[in-house]
Coordinates of C-alpha atoms (C1' of nucleotides) in Angstrom, one line a residue:
Chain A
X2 CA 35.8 113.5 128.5
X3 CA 39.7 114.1 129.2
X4 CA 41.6 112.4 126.4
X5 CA 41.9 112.2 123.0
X6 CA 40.0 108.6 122.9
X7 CA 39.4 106.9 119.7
X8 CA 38.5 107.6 115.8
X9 CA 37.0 105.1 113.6
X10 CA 38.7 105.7 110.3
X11 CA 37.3 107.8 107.6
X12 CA 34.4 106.4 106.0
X13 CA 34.5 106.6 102.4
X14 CA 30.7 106.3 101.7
X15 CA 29.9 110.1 102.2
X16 CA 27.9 109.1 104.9
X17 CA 26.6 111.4 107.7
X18 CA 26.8 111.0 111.3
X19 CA 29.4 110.4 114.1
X20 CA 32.2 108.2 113.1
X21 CA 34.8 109.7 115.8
X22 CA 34.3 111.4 118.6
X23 CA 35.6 114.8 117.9
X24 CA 32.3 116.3 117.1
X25 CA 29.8 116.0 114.9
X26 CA 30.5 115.8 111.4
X27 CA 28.4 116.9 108.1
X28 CA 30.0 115.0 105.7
X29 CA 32.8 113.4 104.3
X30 CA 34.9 112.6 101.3
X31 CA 37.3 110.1 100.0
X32 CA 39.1 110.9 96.9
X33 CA 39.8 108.5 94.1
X34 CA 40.9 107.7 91.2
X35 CA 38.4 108.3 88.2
X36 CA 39.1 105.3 86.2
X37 CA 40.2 102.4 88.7
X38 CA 38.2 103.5 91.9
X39 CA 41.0 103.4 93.9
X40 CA 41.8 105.9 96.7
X41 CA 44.2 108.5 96.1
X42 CA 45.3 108.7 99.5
X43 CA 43.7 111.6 101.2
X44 CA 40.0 112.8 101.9
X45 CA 38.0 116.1 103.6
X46 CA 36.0 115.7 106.6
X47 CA 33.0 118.8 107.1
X48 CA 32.7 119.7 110.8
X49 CA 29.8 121.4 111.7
X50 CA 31.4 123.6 114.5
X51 CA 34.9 124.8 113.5
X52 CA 36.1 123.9 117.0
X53 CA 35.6 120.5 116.6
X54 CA 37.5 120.5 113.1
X55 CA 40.6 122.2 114.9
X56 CA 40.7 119.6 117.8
X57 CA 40.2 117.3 115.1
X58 CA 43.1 118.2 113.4
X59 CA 45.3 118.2 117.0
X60 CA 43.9 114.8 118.2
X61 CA 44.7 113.1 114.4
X62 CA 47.4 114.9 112.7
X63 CA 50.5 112.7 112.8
X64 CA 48.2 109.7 113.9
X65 CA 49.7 106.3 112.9
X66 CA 47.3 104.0 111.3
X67 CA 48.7 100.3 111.0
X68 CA 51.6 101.4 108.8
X69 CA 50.7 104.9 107.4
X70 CA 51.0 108.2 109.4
X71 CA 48.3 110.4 108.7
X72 CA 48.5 114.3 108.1
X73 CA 45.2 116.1 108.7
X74 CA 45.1 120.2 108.5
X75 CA 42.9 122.6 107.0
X76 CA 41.6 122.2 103.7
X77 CA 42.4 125.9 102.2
X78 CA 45.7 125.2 104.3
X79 CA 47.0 122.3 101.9
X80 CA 49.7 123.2 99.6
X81 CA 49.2 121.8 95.9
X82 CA 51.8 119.1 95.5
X83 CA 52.1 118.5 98.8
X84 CA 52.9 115.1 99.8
X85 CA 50.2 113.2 102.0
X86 CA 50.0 110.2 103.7
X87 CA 48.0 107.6 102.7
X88 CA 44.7 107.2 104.7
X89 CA 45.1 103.2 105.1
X90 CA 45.8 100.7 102.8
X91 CA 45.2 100.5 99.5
X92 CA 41.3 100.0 98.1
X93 CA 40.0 101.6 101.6
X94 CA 38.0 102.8 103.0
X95 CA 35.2 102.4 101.5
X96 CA 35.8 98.8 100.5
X97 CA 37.1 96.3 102.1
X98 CA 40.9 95.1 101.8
X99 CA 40.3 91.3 102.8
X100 CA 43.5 89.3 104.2
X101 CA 41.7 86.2 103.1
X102 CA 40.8 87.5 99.8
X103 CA 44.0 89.1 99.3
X104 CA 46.2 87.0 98.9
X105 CA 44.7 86.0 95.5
X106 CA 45.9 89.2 94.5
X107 CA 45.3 92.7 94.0
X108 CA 41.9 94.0 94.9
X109 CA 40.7 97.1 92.6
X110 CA 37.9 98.0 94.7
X111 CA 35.2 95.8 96.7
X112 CA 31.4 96.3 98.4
X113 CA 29.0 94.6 100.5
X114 CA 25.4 95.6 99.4
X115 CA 23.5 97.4 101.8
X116 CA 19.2 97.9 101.7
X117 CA 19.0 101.3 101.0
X118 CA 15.7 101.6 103.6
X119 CA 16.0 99.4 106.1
X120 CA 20.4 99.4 105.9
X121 CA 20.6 96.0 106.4
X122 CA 23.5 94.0 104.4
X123 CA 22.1 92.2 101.5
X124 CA 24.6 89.5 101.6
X125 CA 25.7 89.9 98.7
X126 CA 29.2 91.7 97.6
X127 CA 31.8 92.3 95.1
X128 CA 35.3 92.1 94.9
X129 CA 37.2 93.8 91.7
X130 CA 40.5 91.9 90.8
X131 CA 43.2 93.8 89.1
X132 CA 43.2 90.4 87.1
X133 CA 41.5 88.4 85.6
X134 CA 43.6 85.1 86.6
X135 CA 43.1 86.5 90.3
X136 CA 39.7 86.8 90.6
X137 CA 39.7 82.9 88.8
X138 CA 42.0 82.0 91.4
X139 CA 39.6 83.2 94.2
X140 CA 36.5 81.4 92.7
X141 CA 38.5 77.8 93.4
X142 CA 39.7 79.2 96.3
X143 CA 37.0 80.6 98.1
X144 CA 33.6 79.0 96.6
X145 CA 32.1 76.8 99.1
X146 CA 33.7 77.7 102.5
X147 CA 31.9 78.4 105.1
X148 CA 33.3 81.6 107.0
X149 CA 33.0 81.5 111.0
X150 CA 29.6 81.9 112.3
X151 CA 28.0 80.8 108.7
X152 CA 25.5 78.4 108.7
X153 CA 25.9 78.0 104.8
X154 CA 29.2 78.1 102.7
X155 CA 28.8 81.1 100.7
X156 CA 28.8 81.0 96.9
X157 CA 31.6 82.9 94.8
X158 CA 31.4 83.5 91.5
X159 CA 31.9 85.9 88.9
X160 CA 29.3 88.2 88.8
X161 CA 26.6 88.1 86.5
X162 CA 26.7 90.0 83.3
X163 CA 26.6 93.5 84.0
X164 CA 23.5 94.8 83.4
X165 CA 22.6 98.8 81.4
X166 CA 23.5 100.0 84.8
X167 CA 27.1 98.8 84.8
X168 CA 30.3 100.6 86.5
X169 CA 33.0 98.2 85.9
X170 CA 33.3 96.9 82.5
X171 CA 37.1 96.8 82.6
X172 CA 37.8 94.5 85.3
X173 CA 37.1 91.2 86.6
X174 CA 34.4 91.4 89.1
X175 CA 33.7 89.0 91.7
X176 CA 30.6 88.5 93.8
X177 CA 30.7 86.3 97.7
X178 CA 27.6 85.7 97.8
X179 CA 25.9 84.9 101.4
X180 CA 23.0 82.2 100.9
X181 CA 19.8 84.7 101.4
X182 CA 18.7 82.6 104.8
X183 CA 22.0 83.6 106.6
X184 CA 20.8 86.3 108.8
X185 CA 17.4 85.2 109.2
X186 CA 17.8 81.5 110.8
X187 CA 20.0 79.5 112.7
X188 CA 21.9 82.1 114.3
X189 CA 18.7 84.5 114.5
X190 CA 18.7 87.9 116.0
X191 CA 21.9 89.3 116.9
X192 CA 22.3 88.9 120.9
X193 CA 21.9 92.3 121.8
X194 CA 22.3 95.7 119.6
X195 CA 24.7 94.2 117.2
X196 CA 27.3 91.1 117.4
X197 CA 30.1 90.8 119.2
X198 CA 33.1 89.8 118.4
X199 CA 36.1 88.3 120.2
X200 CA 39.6 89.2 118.8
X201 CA 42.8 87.8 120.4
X202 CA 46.7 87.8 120.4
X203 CA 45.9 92.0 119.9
X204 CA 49.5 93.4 122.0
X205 CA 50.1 94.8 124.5
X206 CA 50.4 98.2 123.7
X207 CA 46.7 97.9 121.0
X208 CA 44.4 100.3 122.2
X209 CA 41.0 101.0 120.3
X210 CA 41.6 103.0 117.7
X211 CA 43.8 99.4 116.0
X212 CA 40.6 98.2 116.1
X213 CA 38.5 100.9 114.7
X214 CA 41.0 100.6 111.9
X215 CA 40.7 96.9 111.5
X216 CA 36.7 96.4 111.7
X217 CA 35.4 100.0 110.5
X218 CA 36.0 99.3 106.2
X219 CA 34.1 96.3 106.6
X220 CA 30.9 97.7 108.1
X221 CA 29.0 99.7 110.8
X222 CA 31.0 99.3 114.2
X223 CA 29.2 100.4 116.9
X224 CA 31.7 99.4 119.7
X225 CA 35.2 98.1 120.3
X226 CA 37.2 97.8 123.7
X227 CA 40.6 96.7 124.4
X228 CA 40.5 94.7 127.7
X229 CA 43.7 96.2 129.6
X230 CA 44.9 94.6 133.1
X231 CA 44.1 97.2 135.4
X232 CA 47.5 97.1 137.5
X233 CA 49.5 97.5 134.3
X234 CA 47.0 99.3 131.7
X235 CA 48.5 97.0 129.3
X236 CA 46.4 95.5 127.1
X237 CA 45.6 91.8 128.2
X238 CA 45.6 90.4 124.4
X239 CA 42.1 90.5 123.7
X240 CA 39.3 92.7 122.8
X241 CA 35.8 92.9 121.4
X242 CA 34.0 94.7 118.3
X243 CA 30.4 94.9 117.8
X244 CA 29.5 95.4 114.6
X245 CA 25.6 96.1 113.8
X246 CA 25.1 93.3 110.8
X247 CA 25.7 90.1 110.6
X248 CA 27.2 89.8 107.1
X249 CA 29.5 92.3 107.2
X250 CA 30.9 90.7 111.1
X251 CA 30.6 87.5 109.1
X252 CA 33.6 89.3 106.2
X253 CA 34.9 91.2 108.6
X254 CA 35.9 87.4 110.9
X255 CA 36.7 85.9 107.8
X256 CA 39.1 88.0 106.6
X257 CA 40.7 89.5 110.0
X258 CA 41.0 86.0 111.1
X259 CA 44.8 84.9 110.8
X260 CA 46.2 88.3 109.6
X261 CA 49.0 89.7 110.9
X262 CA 49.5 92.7 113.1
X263 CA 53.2 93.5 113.5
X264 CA 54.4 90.2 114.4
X265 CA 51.4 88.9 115.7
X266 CA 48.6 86.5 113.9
X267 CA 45.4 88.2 115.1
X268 CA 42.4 85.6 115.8
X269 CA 39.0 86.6 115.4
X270 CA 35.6 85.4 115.8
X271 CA 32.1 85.6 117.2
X272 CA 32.5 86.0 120.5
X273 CA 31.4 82.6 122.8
X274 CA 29.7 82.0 126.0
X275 CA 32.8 81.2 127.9
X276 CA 30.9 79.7 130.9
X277 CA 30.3 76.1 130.5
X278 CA 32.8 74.0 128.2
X279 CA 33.7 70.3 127.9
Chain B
dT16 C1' 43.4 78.8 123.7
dG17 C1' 43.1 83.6 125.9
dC18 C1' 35.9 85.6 125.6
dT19 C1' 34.8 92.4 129.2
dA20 C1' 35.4 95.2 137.3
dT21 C1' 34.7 101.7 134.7
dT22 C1' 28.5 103.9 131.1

DNA sequence: TGCTATT
């Protein structure tokens, strides 16, 4: 263990566990906005050993993430008023910002439902539009495509009328919905712990931590590498994520797939047996 | 148009 190495980014569902490797971590928090969901920008992460929350803070303060530069110190250390950076983009973590989706406009906030017991994706998820017109727009736009790796087009609609349990009244909410089957046949069991997927035209200079940022707000990442030439250390323009379910590596293709990083067009999909071809 | 030589 000599370097730094790699931080997924900071997962907004409170969850537990180890989503860097700077130590082990008891729980964390992204703050948002009361009304619209949305983050506010910045978050507290609860080391359990204070070591590990001080290398933390010299391995990730002033870390770049795609366009933002992140400033991390100690809470009681913040100043009121004091400007942060924004932890990623807009609407994550926590949800998913979806290039494909996107560009039907401004995403509120968005899920993927998860089994509580057994944490497997449900299939199902929802995407809040800041409009109306938007989320319409999506419905002709996405309903009925098949994202890579699907065996089924997937079904988007509005979602159904909220029920006495209802959040988001105010909005236009969306569900993708995954046909129920998707996980179960045709592409079976994942190949391994998890699927693998192949992402190309990364550059040179990517290292993991791009794609921790890229993958990690669409689902559980278990792995990424950068494939580097080993006289040059460069990166060779490829790399691989293995994320643990299918659905979310299905969202996660479909909406990495095409967008740009820096002046690159990233592609992404299940990674293929490379062997034997036409 | 590219699919993993570090466990």
């Amino acid at each position: 263990m000599g370097d730094t190495g790699d931080m997924g980014t900071l997962r907004g569902q409170g969850d537990t566990g180890d989503t860097g490797d700077t130590g082990d971590i008891e729980s964390c928090k992204l703050v948002r906005d009361r009304v619209t969901g949305q983050s506010l920008g910045y978050g507290f992460v609860n080391y359990v050993e204070a070591g590990d929350a001080d290398r933390a803070i010299g391995a990730l303060n002033g870390l770049k993430l795609q366009t933002k530069t992140i400033k991390v110190l100690w809470a009681h250390l913040g100043t009121p008023g004091d400007s942060w950076g924004h932890l990623g983009t807009p609407g994550t973590p926590g949800g998913c910002v979806c290039a494909q989706v996107c560009q039907y406009g401004r995403i509120i906030t968005s899920r993927i439902l998860v089994d509580q017991v057994t944490g497997v994706s449900r299939g199902v998820g929802f995407i809040r539009f800041d409009k109306r017109a938007e989320a319409e727009e999506a419905v002709r736009g996405l309903h009925g495509q098949k994202p890579l790796g699907a065996a089924e087009p997937i079904t988007v609609k509005f979602a159904n009328s909220p029920g006495p349990l209802s959040l988001l009244p105010r909005f236009s909410p969306l569900a993708i919905e995954a046909v129920p089957t998707l996980a179960g046949v045709g592409l079976g069991t994942p190949p391994g712990p998890g699927w693998c997927i192949f992402v190309y035209n990364l550059s040179p200079e990517s290292d993991e931590s791009v794609l921790w940022q890229l993958f990690g707000p669409f689902g559980a990442v278990t792995n990424v590498k950068v494939i580097r030439d080993l006289a040059t250390n460069k990166c060779k323009g490829f790399g691989f994520v293995t994320m643990t379910n299918y659905e979310e590596a299905a969202v996660a293709i479909a909406s990495l797939n095409g967008h740009r990083l820096g002046q690159r067009v990233l592609q992404v999909s299940f990674k293929t047996n490379k062997q034997h071809k036409p």
